Tab-separated table of C-alpha atoms in Angstrom:
chain	number	residue	atom	x	y	z
O	531	UNK	CA	0.000	0.000	0.000
O	532	UNK	CA	1.297	3.438	-0.933
O	533	UNK	CA	1.752	6.166	1.668
O	534	UNK	CA	-1.158	8.099	0.156
O	535	UNK	CA	-3.529	5.152	0.408
O	536	UNK	CA	-2.405	4.501	3.987
O	537	UNK	CA	-3.185	8.116	4.805
O	538	UNK	CA	-6.642	7.631	3.321
O	539	UNK	CA	-7.127	4.592	5.559
O	540	UNK	CA	-6.081	6.548	8.636
O	541	UNK	CA	-8.481	9.372	7.785
O	542	UNK	CA	-11.295	6.900	7.144
O	543	UNK	CA	-10.705	5.135	10.476
O	544	UNK	CA	-10.450	8.310	12.529
O	545	UNK	CA	-13.280	10.109	10.746
O	546	UNK	CA	-15.641	7.154	10.984
O	547	UNK	CA	-14.909	5.941	14.502
O	548	UNK	CA	-14.283	9.206	16.369
O	549	UNK	CA	-15.306	12.861	16.407
O	550	UNK	CA	-11.717	13.968	15.757
O	551	UNK	CA	-11.917	16.266	12.702
O	552	UNK	CA	-9.864	14.959	9.775
O	553	UNK	CA	-9.954	15.582	6.012
O	554	UNK	CA	-12.065	13.177	3.985
O	555	UNK	CA	-10.197	10.296	2.325
O	556	UNK	CA	-9.371	10.957	-1.310
O	557	UNK	CA	-9.956	7.335	-2.307
O	558	UNK	CA	-12.024	4.609	-0.624
O	559	UNK	CA	-11.551	1.165	-2.109
O	560	UNK	CA	-11.602	-2.306	-0.500
O	561	UNK	CA	-7.918	-2.119	0.434
O	562	UNK	CA	-8.250	1.310	2.035
O	563	UNK	CA	-11.440	0.220	3.814
O	564	UNK	CA	-9.832	-2.963	5.124
O	565	UNK	CA	-6.799	-1.114	6.420
O	566	UNK	CA	-9.081	1.411	8.123
O	567	UNK	CA	-10.893	-1.373	9.974
O	568	UNK	CA	-7.594	-2.875	11.124
O	569	UNK	CA	-6.527	0.579	12.321
O	570	UNK	CA	-9.743	0.931	14.321
O	571	UNK	CA	-8.088	0.284	17.705
O	572	UNK	CA	-5.396	2.888	17.018
O	573	UNK	CA	-8.015	5.424	15.968
O	574	UNK	CA	-9.809	4.787	19.271
O	575	UNK	CA	-6.707	5.366	21.423
O	576	UNK	CA	-7.758	8.982	22.181
O	577	UNK	CA	-11.134	7.722	23.381
O	578	UNK	CA	-9.472	5.126	25.608
O	579	UNK	CA	-7.087	7.746	27.019
O	580	UNK	CA	-9.920	10.163	27.824
O	581	UNK	CA	-11.897	7.399	29.530
O	582	UNK	CA	-8.830	6.310	31.496
O	583	UNK	CA	-8.165	9.863	32.666
O	584	UNK	CA	-11.773	10.258	33.795
O	585	UNK	CA	-11.535	7.061	35.827
O	586	UNK	CA	-8.186	8.051	37.345
O	587	UNK	CA	-9.384	11.548	38.293
O	588	UNK	CA	-12.720	10.328	39.600
O	589	UNK	CA	-11.004	7.683	41.700
O	590	UNK	CA	-8.531	10.225	43.064
O	591	UNK	CA	-11.379	12.566	44.031
O	592	UNK	CA	-13.251	9.759	45.756
O	593	UNK	CA	-16.296	9.993	43.515
O	594	UNK	CA	-18.756	7.065	43.549
O	595	UNK	CA	-17.534	4.279	41.289
O	596	UNK	CA	-20.911	4.054	39.543
O	597	UNK	CA	-20.841	7.734	38.587
O	598	UNK	CA	-17.243	7.509	37.400
O	599	UNK	CA	-18.021	4.457	35.268
O	600	UNK	CA	-20.996	6.213	33.671
O	601	UNK	CA	-18.939	9.347	32.960
O	602	UNK	CA	-16.090	7.372	31.395
O	603	UNK	CA	-18.294	5.277	29.139
O	604	UNK	CA	-20.427	8.301	28.313
O	605	UNK	CA	-17.321	10.143	27.146
O	606	UNK	CA	-16.465	7.247	24.848
O	607	UNK	CA	-19.989	7.278	23.422
O	608	UNK	CA	-19.827	11.026	22.794
O	609	UNK	CA	-16.370	10.693	21.280
O	610	UNK	CA	-17.700	8.198	18.755
O	611	UNK	CA	-20.921	10.143	18.024
O	612	UNK	CA	-22.944	7.344	19.606
O	613	UNK	CA	-22.388	5.507	16.323
O	614	UNK	CA	-21.931	2.059	17.832
O	615	UNK	CA	-24.808	2.442	20.274
O	616	UNK	CA	-27.065	3.448	17.402
O	617	UNK	CA	-25.893	0.384	15.486
O	618	UNK	CA	-26.656	-1.833	18.469
O	619	UNK	CA	-30.203	-0.500	18.770
O	620	UNK	CA	-30.875	-0.778	15.028
O	621	UNK	CA	-29.476	-4.309	14.890
O	622	UNK	CA	-31.610	-5.422	17.818
O	623	UNK	CA	-34.717	-3.919	16.200
O	624	UNK	CA	-33.947	-5.677	12.924
O	625	UNK	CA	-33.364	-9.055	14.525
O	626	UNK	CA	-36.494	-8.706	16.616
O	627	UNK	CA	-38.744	-7.350	13.875
O	628	UNK	CA	-39.263	-10.302	11.589
O	629	UNK	CA	-37.740	-13.513	10.306
O	630	UNK	CA	-38.101	-12.032	6.833
O	631	UNK	CA	-34.656	-10.758	5.803
O	632	UNK	CA	-35.925	-7.885	3.668
O	633	UNK	CA	-38.259	-6.595	6.356
O	634	UNK	CA	-35.567	-6.845	9.026
O	635	UNK	CA	-33.108	-4.850	6.905
O	636	UNK	CA	-35.778	-2.256	6.201
O	637	UNK	CA	-36.407	-1.807	9.921
O	638	UNK	CA	-32.681	-1.352	10.509
O	639	UNK	CA	-32.466	1.241	7.752
O	640	UNK	CA	-35.185	3.474	9.234
O	641	UNK	CA	-32.919	4.758	11.996
O	642	UNK	CA	-35.561	5.128	14.717
O	643	UNK	CA	-35.413	2.872	17.770
O	644	UNK	CA	-38.224	0.508	18.666
O	645	UNK	CA	-38.844	-1.232	21.999
O	646	UNK	CA	-36.454	-4.089	21.242
O	647	UNK	CA	-33.672	-1.698	20.336
O	648	UNK	CA	-34.220	0.503	23.389
O	649	UNK	CA	-34.343	-2.486	25.740
O	650	UNK	CA	-31.191	-3.988	24.242
O	651	UNK	CA	-29.403	-0.662	24.428
O	652	UNK	CA	-30.324	-0.149	28.082
O	653	UNK	CA	-29.419	-3.714	29.020
O	654	UNK	CA	-26.020	-3.477	27.347
O	655	UNK	CA	-25.260	-0.112	28.946
O	656	UNK	CA	-26.274	-1.449	32.348
O	657	UNK	CA	-23.895	-4.393	31.908
O	658	UNK	CA	-21.084	-2.093	30.774
O	659	UNK	CA	-21.523	0.419	33.584
O	660	UNK	CA	-22.073	-2.268	36.212
O	661	UNK	CA	-18.985	-4.211	35.171
O	662	UNK	CA	-16.946	-1.006	34.951
O	663	UNK	CA	-18.086	-0.102	38.467
O	664	UNK	CA	-16.792	-3.445	39.695
O	665	UNK	CA	-13.437	-2.917	37.980
O	666	UNK	CA	-13.062	0.527	39.567
O	667	UNK	CA	-13.944	-0.855	42.997
O	668	UNK	CA	-11.363	-3.619	42.468
O	669	UNK	CA	-8.670	-1.034	41.798
O	670	UNK	CA	-8.011	-1.554	38.096
O	671	UNK	CA	-10.633	0.643	36.496
O	672	UNK	CA	-8.203	2.563	34.278
O	673	UNK	CA	-6.732	-0.607	32.798
O	674	UNK	CA	-10.188	-2.153	32.382
O	675	UNK	CA	-11.690	0.740	30.425
O	676	UNK	CA	-8.647	1.082	28.165
O	677	UNK	CA	-8.633	-2.638	27.343
O	678	UNK	CA	-12.388	-2.755	26.764
O	679	UNK	CA	-12.523	0.283	24.481
O	680	UNK	CA	-9.657	-0.978	22.328
O	681	UNK	CA	-10.841	-4.590	22.229
O	682	UNK	CA	-14.246	-3.450	21.009
O	683	UNK	CA	-12.593	-1.796	18.017
O	684	UNK	CA	-10.277	-4.756	17.433
O	685	UNK	CA	-13.311	-6.884	16.597
O	686	UNK	CA	-14.002	-4.726	13.542
O	687	UNK	CA	-11.324	-6.603	11.609
O	688	UNK	CA	-13.025	-9.912	12.471
O	689	UNK	CA	-16.410	-8.654	11.295
O	690	UNK	CA	-14.861	-7.410	8.043
O	691	UNK	CA	-12.801	-10.535	7.364
O	692	UNK	CA	-12.971	-12.201	3.978
O	693	UNK	CA	-15.829	-14.671	3.856
O	694	UNK	CA	-18.219	-12.455	5.843
O	695	UNK	CA	-20.683	-11.072	3.261
O	696	UNK	CA	-22.512	-7.769	3.229
O	697	UNK	CA	-26.255	-7.933	3.826
O	698	UNK	CA	-26.809	-5.042	1.422
O	699	UNK	CA	-25.239	-4.012	-1.890
O	700	UNK	CA	-24.715	-0.471	-0.577
O	701	UNK	CA	-23.728	1.326	2.605
O	702	UNK	CA	-20.787	1.074	4.986
O	703	UNK	CA	-21.169	-2.684	5.308
O	704	UNK	CA	-20.833	-3.174	1.561
O	705	UNK	CA	-17.734	-0.970	1.514
O	706	UNK	CA	-15.841	-2.859	4.216
O	707	UNK	CA	-17.293	-6.395	3.890
O	708	UNK	CA	-14.595	-8.962	3.193
O	709	UNK	CA	-11.933	-6.261	3.058
O	710	UNK	CA	-9.657	-7.710	5.758
O	711	UNK	CA	-7.596	-10.840	5.038
O	712	UNK	CA	-8.413	-13.622	7.495
O	713	UNK	CA	-4.778	-13.872	8.607
O	714	UNK	CA	-4.705	-10.152	9.416
O	715	UNK	CA	-7.914	-10.447	11.435
O	716	UNK	CA	-6.467	-13.377	13.393
O	717	UNK	CA	-3.170	-11.598	14.010
O	718	UNK	CA	-5.067	-8.532	15.249
O	719	UNK	CA	-6.825	-10.626	17.879
O	720	UNK	CA	-3.640	-12.427	18.921
O	721	UNK	CA	-1.709	-9.174	19.267
O	722	UNK	CA	-4.553	-7.663	21.284
O	723	UNK	CA	-4.518	-10.639	23.662
O	724	UNK	CA	-0.732	-10.520	24.007
O	725	UNK	CA	-0.698	-6.802	24.780
O	726	UNK	CA	-3.577	-7.174	27.227
O	727	UNK	CA	-1.507	-9.808	29.025
O	728	UNK	CA	1.060	-7.091	29.768
O	729	UNK	CA	-1.490	-4.741	31.331
O	730	UNK	CA	-0.250	-3.433	34.706
O	731	UNK	CA	-2.115	-4.342	37.850
O	732	UNK	CA	-3.634	-7.549	36.470
O	733	UNK	CA	-2.647	-11.194	36.558
O	734	UNK	CA	-1.107	-12.072	33.190
O	735	UNK	CA	-4.136	-14.124	32.136
O	736	UNK	CA	-6.850	-11.576	32.956
O	737	UNK	CA	-6.221	-9.377	29.927
O	738	UNK	CA	-6.248	-12.225	27.387
O	739	UNK	CA	-9.452	-13.603	28.941
O	740	UNK	CA	-11.069	-10.179	28.545
O	741	UNK	CA	-10.025	-10.079	24.894
O	742	UNK	CA	-11.332	-13.600	24.325
O	743	UNK	CA	-14.694	-12.861	25.956
O	744	UNK	CA	-15.068	-9.628	23.996
O	745	UNK	CA	-14.317	-11.399	20.729
O	746	UNK	CA	-16.663	-14.263	21.617
O	747	UNK	CA	-19.555	-11.876	22.260
O	748	UNK	CA	-18.995	-10.069	18.953
O	749	UNK	CA	-18.564	-13.361	17.072
O	750	UNK	CA	-21.841	-14.775	18.372
O	751	UNK	CA	-23.695	-11.630	17.330
O	752	UNK	CA	-21.993	-11.595	13.917
O	753	UNK	CA	-22.897	-15.240	13.266
O	754	UNK	CA	-26.502	-14.549	14.209
O	755	UNK	CA	-26.687	-11.585	11.852
O	756	UNK	CA	-25.128	-13.483	8.958
O	757	UNK	CA	-27.728	-16.248	9.382
O	758	UNK	CA	-30.704	-13.907	9.779
O	759	UNK	CA	-29.736	-11.005	7.546
O	760	UNK	CA	-27.512	-12.691	5.006
O	761	UNK	CA	-24.446	-10.769	6.102
O	762	UNK	CA	-23.285	-7.814	8.097
O	763	UNK	CA	-24.066	-4.097	7.851
O	764	UNK	CA	-22.595	-0.958	9.337
O	765	UNK	CA	-25.095	-1.299	12.179
O	766	UNK	CA	-23.860	-4.830	12.863
O	767	UNK	CA	-20.300	-3.534	13.082
O	768	UNK	CA	-21.339	-1.021	15.718
O	769	UNK	CA	-23.341	-3.605	17.633
O	770	UNK	CA	-20.330	-5.907	17.662
O	771	UNK	CA	-18.182	-3.174	19.164
O	772	UNK	CA	-20.627	-2.554	22.008
O	773	UNK	CA	-21.168	-6.187	22.961
O	774	UNK	CA	-17.400	-6.750	22.825
O	775	UNK	CA	-16.880	-3.849	25.236
O	776	UNK	CA	-19.486	-5.360	27.562
O	777	UNK	CA	-17.856	-8.792	27.382
O	778	UNK	CA	-14.368	-7.466	28.062
O	779	UNK	CA	-15.557	-5.399	31.020
O	780	UNK	CA	-17.366	-8.392	32.508
O	781	UNK	CA	-14.111	-10.326	32.448
O	782	UNK	CA	-12.414	-7.493	34.325
O	783	UNK	CA	-15.239	-6.666	36.728
O	784	UNK	CA	-13.672	-8.265	39.823
């Protein structure tokens, strides 16, 4: 990949996954899109840092762990425009709407949230905040939120791996579907687990378990969507990020 194309991938990753203002990519093709998805965790580093600082400051000030957890995760949501939360709600509405693929995709496209989407969103946020509260109380809240935020974005490469089809012929899902070589997706997960194993303040195995649980949650959701919808969409990508964050935080809750 040329330096110019790599720059396009960086701009696509940062512009799509965060609110950091960057110029629009000049070219978006499958290779640029795939590289952007692999770079997702790096693009989310500012979000992880902000969340970690909020937890550290809140802990130092003696604020209630529940409030600190909500503030940290709320900052991440704001820093990503609520994109992944919106995807989670839309995906839940689509899966709960009908067994008819076309109708389910139409419900997801509308953008408004129905009862299934709202309930799923609230449940997932409760799990995230509750698990984060436990991690803060256990003394490793900063490490937990950093790992969880980055692991959630690591799963993007898995969801965009070759062999995973797009449910629609257009949209973000169609742009990134199958754009990441399987080997690259696997290496991304292995590297994430290895780095998590070096996280300070945790037993060496806690970080890799958090990565594994986050990936497992996203993989189960992805498999369900491929069976029901015929593939993945941009909403499914966002939903995978959120359930991966919840899974990783659960592994680090105590």
